[in-house]
XYZ file of C-alpha atoms in Angstrom:
688
model
C 24.917 -86.008 -220.297
C 28.972 -86.445 -220.651
C 28.778 -86.057 -224.103
C 26.765 -82.457 -223.540
C 29.569 -81.586 -220.846
C 32.358 -82.102 -223.304
C 30.552 -80.630 -226.258
C 29.495 -77.568 -224.089
C 33.108 -77.424 -222.507
C 34.497 -77.302 -226.105
C 31.986 -74.901 -227.582
C 32.710 -72.375 -224.775
C 36.662 -72.951 -225.220
C 36.337 -72.155 -229.180
C 33.741 -69.359 -228.773
C 36.087 -67.655 -226.058
C 39.236 -68.327 -227.866
C 37.457 -67.254 -231.367
C 36.286 -64.482 -229.671
C 39.853 -63.079 -228.558
C 41.118 -64.093 -231.948
C 38.527 -62.059 -233.790
C 39.394 -59.137 -231.299
C 42.968 -59.382 -232.572
C 42.291 -59.821 -236.297
C 39.694 -56.870 -235.931
C 42.502 -54.769 -234.387
C 45.028 -56.188 -237.008
C 42.337 -55.043 -239.391
C 41.820 -51.471 -237.880
C 45.531 -51.061 -238.011
C 45.654 -52.012 -241.221
C 42.966 -49.443 -241.939
C 44.366 -46.904 -240.413
C 47.942 -47.748 -242.391
C 46.005 -47.313 -245.676
C 44.523 -44.057 -244.233
C 47.660 -42.851 -243.528
C 48.965 -43.582 -246.861
C 46.096 -42.021 -248.399
C 46.302 -39.070 -246.012
C 49.849 -38.809 -247.018
C 49.485 -39.093 -250.552
C 46.653 -36.502 -250.713
C 48.859 -33.927 -248.867
C 51.823 -34.693 -250.953
C 49.114 -33.924 -253.606
C 48.757 -30.668 -252.163
C 52.000 -29.795 -251.903
C 52.762 -30.821 -255.663
C 49.481 -28.572 -256.869
C 51.143 -25.580 -254.496
C 54.783 -26.124 -256.002
C 53.705 -26.468 -259.605
C 51.710 -23.537 -259.637
C 54.150 -21.566 -257.844
C 56.681 -22.704 -260.310
C 54.729 -22.334 -263.253
C 53.461 -18.736 -261.813
C 57.245 -18.120 -261.896
C 57.732 -19.367 -265.218
C 55.165 -17.849 -267.017
C 55.897 -14.528 -265.520
C 59.378 -14.570 -266.860
C 58.738 -16.423 -269.910
C 55.981 -13.528 -270.382
C 58.163 -10.821 -269.678
C 60.877 -12.058 -271.814
C 58.648 -12.715 -274.538
C 57.560 -9.298 -274.515
C 60.831 -7.752 -274.135
C 61.771 -9.878 -277.475
C 58.859 -8.372 -279.270
C 59.291 -4.893 -278.184
C 62.878 -4.472 -277.933
C 64.241 -1.809 -280.115
C 67.227 -3.839 -281.350
C 66.008 -7.091 -281.572
C 67.300 -7.349 -285.454
C 64.887 -6.548 -287.487
C 61.730 -7.948 -285.512
C 59.413 -5.213 -287.149
C 60.397 -6.236 -290.442
C 59.889 -9.871 -290.140
C 55.948 -9.434 -290.631
C 56.438 -7.297 -293.967
C 57.821 -10.121 -295.963
C 56.865 -12.892 -294.046
C 60.238 -14.908 -295.086
C 60.194 -18.073 -293.335
C 64.016 -18.300 -293.457
C 64.483 -14.956 -292.075
C 62.060 -15.704 -289.015
C 63.432 -18.658 -288.331
C 66.921 -17.366 -288.432
C 65.430 -14.531 -286.189
C 64.246 -17.219 -283.780
C 67.439 -18.902 -283.698
C 69.535 -16.057 -283.229
C 67.146 -15.001 -280.059
C 66.501 -18.501 -278.542
C 69.781 -18.456 -276.792
C 69.391 -14.906 -275.229
C 66.039 -16.426 -273.430
C 65.572 -19.388 -270.625
C 63.315 -21.376 -273.070
C 63.295 -24.667 -275.070
C 61.688 -23.091 -278.476
C 60.429 -20.053 -280.150
C 57.854 -19.764 -282.840
C 55.821 -17.141 -285.010
C 52.076 -17.854 -285.242
C 49.958 -16.073 -287.447
C 46.528 -14.324 -286.741
C 44.786 -17.874 -287.815
C 46.808 -19.846 -285.689
C 49.217 -21.262 -288.161
C 52.797 -22.156 -287.433
C 54.939 -19.489 -289.937
C 58.084 -20.383 -288.448
C 59.457 -22.761 -285.446
C 62.784 -23.615 -283.835
C 60.818 -27.073 -283.368
C 58.532 -27.547 -286.359
C 58.271 -30.891 -285.845
C 56.242 -30.637 -282.256
C 54.485 -27.660 -282.716
C 50.871 -27.286 -284.780
C 48.238 -24.738 -285.195
C 46.187 -26.888 -283.469
C 48.286 -27.121 -280.131
C 48.302 -23.596 -279.439
C 46.044 -22.236 -276.836
C 44.658 -18.523 -277.087
C 46.577 -16.142 -274.388
C 43.597 -15.808 -272.024
C 44.051 -19.843 -271.242
C 47.572 -18.937 -269.703
C 47.156 -18.544 -265.732
C 49.310 -19.399 -263.066
C 46.464 -20.118 -261.235
C 45.367 -22.764 -263.160
C 48.309 -24.007 -264.696
C 47.096 -27.116 -265.982
C 45.105 -25.056 -268.337
C 48.299 -23.696 -269.831
C 49.563 -27.124 -270.354
C 49.765 -27.936 -274.178
C 49.497 -31.537 -275.192
C 52.748 -31.523 -276.788
C 55.468 -34.329 -276.350
C 56.892 -33.556 -273.697
C 53.823 -31.260 -272.269
C 54.841 -27.549 -272.589
C 54.214 -24.057 -271.126
C 53.506 -21.592 -273.721
C 53.745 -17.668 -274.010
C 52.333 -15.584 -276.744
C 53.094 -11.929 -277.352
C 51.696 -10.179 -280.105
C 54.083 -8.389 -282.894
C 52.639 -4.922 -284.337
C 53.238 -3.159 -287.315
C 52.270 0.396 -286.444
C 49.039 0.056 -284.764
C 48.249 -3.419 -286.761
C 48.780 -6.899 -285.137
C 50.459 -8.688 -287.626
C 51.099 -12.166 -285.907
C 52.487 -13.513 -282.418
C 55.806 -14.982 -281.450
C 55.371 -17.999 -279.244
C 57.664 -19.030 -276.392
C 57.624 -22.645 -275.051
C 59.270 -24.400 -271.752
C 59.211 -28.271 -271.864
C 57.755 -29.540 -268.522
C 60.087 -32.781 -268.405
C 61.735 -34.481 -265.627
C 64.134 -31.660 -264.816
C 61.311 -29.069 -264.489
C 59.468 -31.595 -262.164
C 62.474 -32.152 -260.117
C 62.916 -28.568 -259.665
C 59.317 -27.758 -258.723
C 59.499 -31.173 -256.139
C 62.498 -29.976 -254.113
C 61.657 -30.212 -250.318
C 58.544 -32.150 -250.839
C 58.641 -36.259 -250.019
C 56.935 -37.143 -253.243
C 57.310 -37.982 -256.679
C 55.955 -35.549 -259.514
C 54.314 -37.158 -262.498
C 52.449 -36.100 -265.309
C 50.298 -38.611 -266.554
C 47.027 -39.109 -268.985
C 44.933 -41.879 -269.564
C 47.687 -43.855 -271.586
C 50.290 -43.660 -268.659
C 53.320 -41.714 -267.399
C 54.368 -38.772 -269.685
C 57.364 -37.492 -267.347
C 58.035 -38.080 -263.994
C 60.804 -36.187 -261.299
C 62.161 -39.852 -260.672
C 61.851 -42.900 -262.835
C 58.575 -44.633 -262.440
C 57.433 -48.441 -263.668
C 54.169 -48.519 -265.403
C 51.194 -47.259 -262.987
C 48.383 -49.541 -261.945
C 44.927 -48.183 -260.647
C 43.704 -50.148 -257.460
C 40.486 -48.952 -256.023
C 40.907 -44.995 -255.234
C 44.825 -45.241 -255.526
C 47.342 -45.217 -258.029
C 50.301 -47.865 -257.070
C 53.502 -47.637 -258.982
C 57.187 -48.865 -258.466
C 59.919 -46.197 -257.677
C 63.369 -47.323 -257.236
C 62.252 -50.604 -256.115
C 59.678 -49.263 -253.380
C 56.217 -49.400 -253.726
C 54.659 -45.848 -254.319
C 51.142 -44.819 -253.910
C 49.008 -41.700 -255.250
C 45.426 -40.764 -254.919
C 43.352 -40.955 -258.383
C 42.904 -37.648 -259.729
C 39.150 -37.031 -260.430
C 39.503 -35.208 -263.795
C 41.024 -37.243 -266.942
C 43.533 -36.358 -269.768
C 46.622 -35.046 -268.904
C 47.340 -34.358 -264.870
C 49.711 -34.041 -262.228
C 49.874 -36.544 -259.598
C 52.081 -37.143 -256.540
C 53.381 -40.466 -255.456
C 54.285 -41.201 -252.060
C 56.618 -44.098 -250.819
C 53.715 -46.328 -248.758
C 56.402 -47.622 -246.020
C 57.651 -43.863 -245.643
C 54.050 -42.987 -245.200
C 53.138 -46.020 -242.961
C 56.400 -45.118 -240.859
C 54.574 -43.314 -238.275
C 52.521 -46.323 -237.493
C 55.260 -48.935 -237.305
C 55.848 -49.153 -233.722
C 51.860 -49.939 -233.352
C 52.307 -52.782 -236.255
C 55.259 -54.284 -234.682
C 53.776 -54.270 -231.365
C 50.723 -56.250 -232.896
C 53.061 -58.636 -234.176
C 54.620 -59.267 -231.088
C 51.629 -59.337 -228.688
C 49.201 -61.196 -231.107
C 50.681 -64.719 -230.659
C 50.729 -63.689 -226.793
C 47.440 -62.534 -226.911
C 46.067 -65.564 -228.536
C 47.798 -68.083 -226.056
C 46.521 -65.838 -223.117
C 43.011 -66.000 -224.851
C 43.438 -69.950 -225.174
C 44.345 -70.419 -221.338
C 41.302 -68.123 -220.397
C 39.070 -69.941 -222.546
C 40.139 -73.413 -221.118
C 39.532 -71.945 -217.720
C 36.767 -70.103 -218.322
C 35.307 -73.463 -220.173
C 36.038 -75.475 -217.110
C 34.637 -73.260 -214.654
C 31.426 -72.948 -216.949
C 30.574 -76.364 -217.113
C 31.470 -77.203 -213.656
C 27.764 -77.401 -212.792
C 27.076 -79.574 -215.864
C 29.491 -82.023 -214.434
C 27.615 -82.121 -211.180
C 24.679 -82.692 -213.199
C 26.516 -85.194 -214.966
C 27.397 -87.154 -211.827
C 24.014 -87.093 -210.362
C 22.584 -88.758 -213.391
C 25.175 -91.404 -212.808
C 24.029 -91.930 -209.285
C 20.403 -91.771 -210.687
C 21.125 -94.527 -213.204
C 22.616 -96.353 -210.499
C 19.283 -96.841 -208.749
C 19.965 -94.380 -206.142
C 18.626 -90.740 -205.432
C 21.135 -88.227 -205.908
C 21.538 -85.031 -203.573
C 19.316 -82.068 -204.583
C 21.498 -78.762 -205.736
C 21.895 -75.773 -203.425
C 22.537 -73.292 -205.821
C 21.743 -69.546 -205.993
C 22.500 -69.301 -209.661
C 20.325 -67.211 -212.017
C 22.141 -68.181 -215.084
C 20.940 -71.277 -217.494
C 23.033 -73.822 -215.226
C 20.895 -72.654 -212.216
C 17.752 -73.135 -214.220
C 18.974 -76.528 -215.110
C 19.967 -77.350 -211.383
C 16.704 -76.266 -210.252
C 14.638 -78.364 -213.141
C 16.797 -81.303 -212.206
C 15.844 -80.986 -208.487
C 12.243 -80.845 -209.431
C 12.418 -83.776 -211.803
C 13.893 -85.793 -208.804
C 11.172 -84.511 -206.205
C 8.567 -85.379 -209.049
C 10.186 -89.055 -209.716
C 10.322 -89.853 -206.135
C 6.345 -88.577 -205.784
C 5.817 -90.730 -209.077
C 7.633 -93.941 -207.850
C 5.959 -93.474 -204.617
C 2.577 -93.419 -206.255
C 3.408 -96.272 -208.767
C 4.625 -98.665 -205.765
C 1.210 -97.414 -204.162
C -0.751 -98.421 -207.574
C 1.240 -101.593 -207.697
C -0.274 -102.644 -204.334
C -3.070 -100.732 -203.300
C -6.525 -101.042 -205.047
C -7.167 -97.752 -206.687
C -11.159 -97.417 -205.777
C -10.820 -98.246 -202.090
C -7.299 -97.863 -201.186
C -6.759 -101.459 -199.759
C -4.174 -103.911 -201.131
C -4.868 -105.261 -204.253
C -5.303 -109.048 -204.828
C -1.803 -109.577 -205.798
C -0.414 -107.503 -202.963
C -2.792 -109.289 -200.643
C -1.907 -112.836 -201.995
C 1.861 -112.136 -201.500
C 1.411 -111.255 -197.936
C -0.960 -113.993 -197.371
C 1.792 -116.432 -198.549
C 4.595 -114.734 -196.551
C 2.603 -114.631 -193.249
C 1.433 -118.199 -193.410
C 5.233 -119.537 -194.533
C 7.414 -117.592 -192.313
C 5.657 -117.441 -189.053
C 4.065 -120.411 -187.214
C 0.679 -118.758 -186.310
C -2.757 -120.028 -186.972
C -4.637 -117.980 -189.202
C -8.124 -117.113 -190.584
C -9.055 -116.199 -194.016
C -12.142 -114.106 -194.326
C -13.862 -113.555 -197.248
C -16.730 -110.792 -197.708
C -18.877 -110.636 -200.445
C -21.686 -107.910 -200.863
C -25.357 -109.200 -201.264
C -26.969 -108.537 -204.796
C -24.302 -105.691 -205.722
C -25.093 -106.148 -209.183
C -28.598 -104.965 -208.545
C -27.655 -101.844 -206.407
C -25.427 -100.913 -209.406
C -28.518 -101.529 -211.948
C -30.499 -99.378 -209.245
C -28.366 -96.583 -208.646
C -25.591 -96.420 -211.217
C -21.885 -97.200 -211.053
C -21.017 -93.922 -209.643
C -23.191 -94.813 -206.302
C -21.849 -98.379 -206.812
C -18.084 -97.200 -206.435
C -18.885 -95.079 -203.464
C -20.705 -97.999 -201.771
C -17.525 -100.024 -202.027
C -15.281 -97.422 -200.789
C -17.918 -97.383 -197.731
C -17.653 -100.923 -197.303
C -13.927 -100.925 -197.676
C -13.369 -98.184 -194.875
C -15.998 -100.163 -192.975
C -14.243 -103.332 -193.150
C -10.781 -102.031 -192.236
C -12.155 -100.156 -189.040
C -13.368 -103.604 -188.180
C -10.388 -105.424 -188.226
C -7.625 -106.085 -185.476
C -4.669 -103.962 -186.117
C -2.351 -106.853 -187.520
C -4.789 -107.731 -189.790
C -4.563 -107.245 -193.376
C -7.343 -106.001 -195.979
C -7.379 -106.501 -199.539
C -10.181 -106.533 -202.766
C -9.828 -109.611 -204.637
C -12.232 -108.146 -207.101
C -15.732 -106.906 -207.915
C -17.384 -106.655 -204.556
C -15.305 -109.434 -202.805
C -12.922 -108.228 -199.894
C -10.622 -110.451 -197.939
C -9.112 -110.296 -194.694
C -6.362 -112.229 -192.934
C -6.438 -112.350 -189.110
C -5.131 -114.823 -186.621
C -7.357 -117.687 -186.129
C -8.480 -117.124 -182.515
C -9.606 -113.570 -183.615
C -11.311 -114.537 -186.885
C -14.950 -115.322 -185.552
C -15.727 -111.957 -183.517
C -13.964 -109.973 -186.590
C -16.630 -111.894 -188.902
C -19.318 -110.430 -186.741
C -17.966 -106.732 -186.538
C -17.678 -106.597 -190.140
C -21.284 -107.598 -190.891
C -22.744 -105.679 -187.895
C -20.854 -102.508 -189.158
C -21.799 -103.109 -193.039
C -25.553 -103.719 -192.183
C -25.662 -100.784 -189.887
C -23.738 -98.330 -191.722
C -23.989 -98.857 -195.405
C -26.903 -99.536 -197.847
C -25.951 -103.027 -198.316
C -25.422 -106.173 -196.391
C -23.058 -108.892 -197.159
C -22.478 -112.792 -196.811
C -18.966 -113.703 -194.874
C -17.018 -117.163 -195.242
C -14.281 -117.740 -193.407
C -11.636 -120.714 -192.841
C -8.933 -121.438 -190.325
C -5.592 -123.005 -190.169
C -3.512 -124.331 -187.047
C -0.124 -124.143 -188.411
C 1.728 -121.912 -190.813
C 2.966 -124.734 -192.854
C -0.252 -124.949 -194.229
C -0.482 -124.222 -198.307
C -1.767 -120.696 -198.986
C -3.909 -121.836 -202.068
C -5.835 -124.600 -199.883
C -7.079 -122.011 -197.478
C -8.242 -119.673 -199.882
C -10.153 -122.750 -201.543
C -11.828 -123.487 -198.386
C -12.772 -120.134 -197.510
C -14.051 -119.967 -201.112
C -16.463 -122.849 -200.239
C -17.436 -121.615 -197.027
C -18.775 -118.154 -198.849
C -20.412 -120.206 -201.272
C -22.099 -122.032 -198.428
C -22.784 -118.776 -196.934
C -24.393 -117.348 -199.903
C -26.339 -120.443 -200.768
C -28.101 -119.827 -197.140
C -29.353 -116.361 -198.127
C -28.463 -112.860 -197.467
C -26.272 -111.757 -194.603
C -25.018 -114.775 -193.733
C -22.122 -116.602 -192.740
C -20.253 -119.678 -192.377
C -17.070 -121.288 -191.456
C -15.747 -123.885 -193.522
C -16.350 -127.419 -192.030
C -15.928 -129.563 -194.568
C -12.491 -130.619 -193.744
C -10.227 -129.825 -191.024
C -7.282 -127.710 -192.057
C -4.353 -128.414 -189.561
C -1.318 -127.833 -192.079
C -0.304 -130.995 -192.953
C -0.146 -131.920 -196.948
C -1.343 -135.505 -196.409
C -3.950 -134.864 -194.066
C -5.344 -132.612 -196.482
C -4.946 -135.023 -199.158
C -6.380 -137.701 -197.004
C -10.054 -135.530 -196.429
C -9.867 -135.540 -200.324
C -9.673 -139.170 -200.407
C -13.149 -139.635 -198.741
C -16.210 -139.461 -201.412
C -17.531 -136.452 -199.753
C -20.106 -134.731 -201.639
C -20.546 -131.883 -199.241
C -16.832 -130.856 -200.409
C -17.378 -131.501 -204.094
C -20.457 -129.342 -203.617
C -18.554 -126.698 -201.968
C -16.040 -126.523 -204.767
C -18.650 -126.278 -207.485
C -20.929 -123.647 -205.537
C -17.771 -121.514 -204.982
C -17.809 -121.106 -208.534
C -21.336 -120.559 -209.341
C -21.425 -118.217 -206.385
C -19.310 -115.770 -208.523
C -22.078 -115.015 -211.142
C -25.560 -114.461 -210.165
C -26.531 -115.461 -213.914
C -25.044 -118.854 -213.927
C -25.773 -119.686 -209.995
C -26.631 -123.275 -210.054
C -25.397 -124.161 -213.499
C -22.808 -126.678 -212.500
C -25.500 -128.377 -210.572
C -27.914 -128.194 -213.553
C -25.081 -129.756 -215.777
C -24.549 -132.500 -213.313
C -28.265 -133.589 -213.268
C -28.613 -133.311 -217.283
C -25.507 -135.162 -217.720
C -26.570 -137.977 -215.318
C -29.766 -138.178 -217.170
C -28.230 -138.671 -220.490
C -25.651 -141.343 -219.395
C -28.467 -143.542 -217.682
C -30.544 -142.952 -221.271
C -27.423 -144.029 -222.839
C -27.219 -147.055 -221.000
C -24.327 -146.644 -218.696
C -23.376 -148.471 -215.513
C -24.325 -147.050 -212.012
C -20.707 -146.261 -211.261
C -20.014 -144.261 -214.541
C -23.230 -142.009 -213.950
C -22.132 -141.211 -210.528
C -18.839 -140.385 -212.078
C -20.554 -138.343 -214.793
C -22.671 -136.536 -211.956
C -19.686 -135.793 -209.843
C -17.880 -134.205 -212.867
C -20.870 -132.204 -214.221
C -20.512 -130.517 -210.499
C -16.912 -129.724 -210.846
C -16.403 -129.271 -214.848
C -16.062 -125.531 -214.175
C -14.128 -125.132 -210.972
C -11.409 -123.523 -213.289
C -13.585 -120.578 -213.250
C -12.412 -119.701 -210.035
C -9.096 -118.284 -211.785
C -11.082 -116.307 -214.085
C -11.656 -112.322 -213.286
C -14.845 -111.379 -211.958
C -15.173 -108.783 -214.246
C -14.956 -111.275 -217.278
C -17.238 -113.603 -215.508
C -20.164 -111.154 -214.525
C -19.802 -108.714 -217.362
C -23.333 -108.117 -218.680
C -22.221 -107.797 -222.458
C -20.773 -110.242 -224.942
C -17.170 -110.876 -224.180
C -14.407 -109.296 -226.438
C -11.708 -111.898 -227.774
C -9.439 -110.923 -225.011
C -11.591 -111.820 -222.657
C -12.898 -114.944 -224.390
C -9.195 -116.163 -224.328
C -9.427 -115.952 -220.463
C -12.692 -117.958 -220.219
C -10.958 -120.714 -222.570
C -8.515 -121.487 -219.933
C -10.648 -122.556 -217.196
C -10.848 -126.233 -218.400
C -7.001 -126.396 -218.170
C -7.128 -124.561 -214.727
C -10.009 -126.885 -213.449
C -7.814 -129.895 -214.322
C -4.930 -128.624 -212.372
C -6.999 -127.824 -209.402
C -8.866 -131.122 -209.209
C -5.624 -132.944 -210.215
C -4.555 -132.297 -206.515
C -7.286 -134.344 -204.853
C -6.434 -138.106 -205.757
C -10.256 -139.605 -205.474
C -11.189 -137.093 -208.294
C -8.522 -138.263 -210.880
C -11.177 -139.891 -212.898
C -12.908 -136.709 -213.339
C -9.709 -135.056 -215.381
C -10.503 -135.888 -218.936
C -14.383 -134.558 -218.247
C -13.248 -131.222 -216.794
C -10.626 -130.879 -219.489
C -12.358 -131.859 -222.532
C -16.133 -130.728 -221.811
C -15.332 -127.905 -224.605
C -13.877 -130.217 -227.249
C -16.106 -130.622 -230.364
C -16.711 -133.743 -232.679
C -15.532 -132.347 -235.313
C -12.074 -131.075 -234.064
C -13.011 -127.401 -233.512
C -12.995 -127.178 -229.582
C -10.430 -126.115 -227.137
C -8.231 -126.523 -225.329
C -6.728 -129.812 -227.237
C -9.119 -129.457 -230.592
C -9.757 -133.298 -229.962
C -11.991 -134.894 -232.532
C -14.453 -137.872 -232.932
C -13.997 -140.750 -229.995
C -10.359 -139.485 -229.117
C -12.560 -136.959 -226.792
C -13.682 -139.368 -223.693
C -17.013 -140.424 -223.455
C -17.377 -138.205 -220.139
C -16.511 -135.245 -221.997
C -18.661 -135.652 -224.775
C -21.758 -136.161 -222.329
C -20.839 -133.004 -220.579
C -20.216 -131.026 -223.677
C -24.215 -131.709 -224.741
C -25.431 -131.481 -221.255
C -23.405 -127.771 -220.780
C -24.539 -126.610 -224.066
C -27.819 -127.003 -223.403
C -28.162 -125.453 -219.908
C -26.001 -122.393 -221.614
C -28.771 -122.082 -224.105
C -31.508 -122.187 -221.863
C -30.478 -119.972 -219.303
C -30.985 -116.342 -218.931
C -28.522 -114.051 -219.730
C -27.962 -110.025 -219.185
C -27.887 -109.452 -223.180
C -30.697 -112.170 -223.985
C -33.375 -114.425 -222.344
C -32.984 -118.219 -222.044
C -34.012 -120.069 -225.377
C -37.452 -122.255 -225.052
C -36.662 -125.818 -224.490
C -37.719 -127.101 -227.624
C -35.472 -124.697 -229.718
C -32.521 -125.443 -228.037
C -33.149 -129.349 -228.710
C -33.330 -128.684 -231.954
C -30.210 -126.605 -231.749
C -28.575 -129.873 -230.292
C -29.720 -131.934 -233.274
C -28.434 -129.240 -235.714
C -25.117 -129.610 -234.011
C -25.349 -133.492 -234.338
C -21.917 -134.537 -236.033
C -20.288 -131.217 -236.047
C -20.337 -129.978 -232.241
C -21.526 -132.976 -230.618
C -21.421 -136.704 -230.637
C -24.225 -137.710 -233.318
C -25.157 -140.667 -231.063
C -25.266 -138.849 -227.564
C -27.399 -135.795 -229.105
C -29.825 -138.068 -230.615
C -30.264 -139.720 -227.350
C -30.469 -136.353 -225.553
C -32.959 -134.883 -227.752
C -35.056 -138.376 -227.547
C -35.087 -138.474 -223.840
C -35.537 -134.885 -223.001
C -38.627 -134.656 -225.827
C -40.150 -137.624 -223.890
C -39.656 -135.651 -220.491
C -41.298 -132.681 -221.925
C -44.152 -134.787 -223.126
């Protein structure tokens, strides 16, 4: 945001300063164009004046020249002019011309025959028959047509010479159009007259350097100053008028000097204005940057109060909307992290956190109530998942309305809800919950609860006791409730351990049933495995003490499944790799749970190792052969046999004989070959 602010400020500054500079440069360009325009107009005006002056001078000179030439040809005392055509003596004619040249204000005289040949001339080297124009081309109004391309160009007048009534020849008089002529014509005109042709300057009223054509102008140097003229449209010999550029632009010099002086001041003022405007323009962006910093620090920035309608106003309004949306999203996210999205009660994690907080930070005695709907799986199959979700939502609302105000309600997963209330209200709350569910919903529920007398009691043990009570209630039938009575929970770790040091079969069964009750399709599995394992141990010749250990371990071997999500345990289809990975954790978890009960330490190797394989491909430790404890090897055969012969949602259980054949097939790979043989032999005899 800071980079954006600086970038925007720089862009605003450069844009404003650049705009001012462009305006100044545009003004300079316009002024330059005006100067060039002024020069061009001055040159065109000078050219018009030159045309008029030359036309006037030529008209005057041609008139005088024509008059004088006519007088010469007709004057009776012209020293034998009438006799010249008779003998056509060149010497006589040249003498005549020389004698009369001084009488006329001309540069040369010549006799021309009727065929246009020069018969005699005072300048024979420059006059030829092909250079003389016909008399009707001599005109003051089109003086250019009277120019003969001699060197220098010349004005010519022709008059006829008659003998009697016969035309014999013409007398021609010429005036050179040189610098003197052009100087006289340009008197009073601020321009330099020049005769040019395609090869360059022929003559001019002032000395000129070589001419250079630049676009629509001719540029030349005159006395060190640059002079310019418009390019004539015609080609060949032509008159142009050069004007001094400085003199032509002189009317605009004050404006030019003002621009030179004001340009730096204008650029400086533009830069200052650009800096001010850029800071003012980016002020809202700076406020946004500050708000973003506040947001990055984990605090909520103040909303912008702005009535701006520009881009920054839109950006500030969008930022306000974003902050409001973030607050709403955060509140929703926090609710999602703590609340079950379907039933709107606390989820498993949040409930466990609050349970631990209340039990460890208060001295109050607590009651933990577990509510499990009866045959909810069957309800889903009959009515569908949508009706099932609606039933869970209804039950959740009924549970919340049935508990005391200071109690907390959570969903532990599936169709199991938990309530933490004070111990003195636990039993009353249980009755209210069961009554509300049975009367106001399409389901019934089993309830198990456990109580503790002191807040120092470990929350995990209270949960385990409530699980055991719920298992006992579900074993008793629909809509049953049980309070945990296997041992008294009064908060002391040592006293809790004392309870489990006694060989309490009820406590062991409660733990096992708490696991089996999680899944209707495997209910009774631990008990059956315990019985199968006990028979195998007896058939294998083990002593009675070990046989009892085998039985007890069999009832507990799957206790670690307490930590496996119900959605995985109760999944009607085959498990995915991720779900099976969760299942594979239960031997280790079961060992950790039972390790807390010293009298049950001898069961640990069987609980942890009942999924190891004889060939070393089992889990969790990939043990092989006799490195697997005998207890675990016995349980592995019994556990697999019950799994094969039990029904599953996705298959029926195998017949006993087929399952025994599979045990035989796995001998030496999955199972201890000796134990597999004993098991198959024993159960075939039993079946017979």
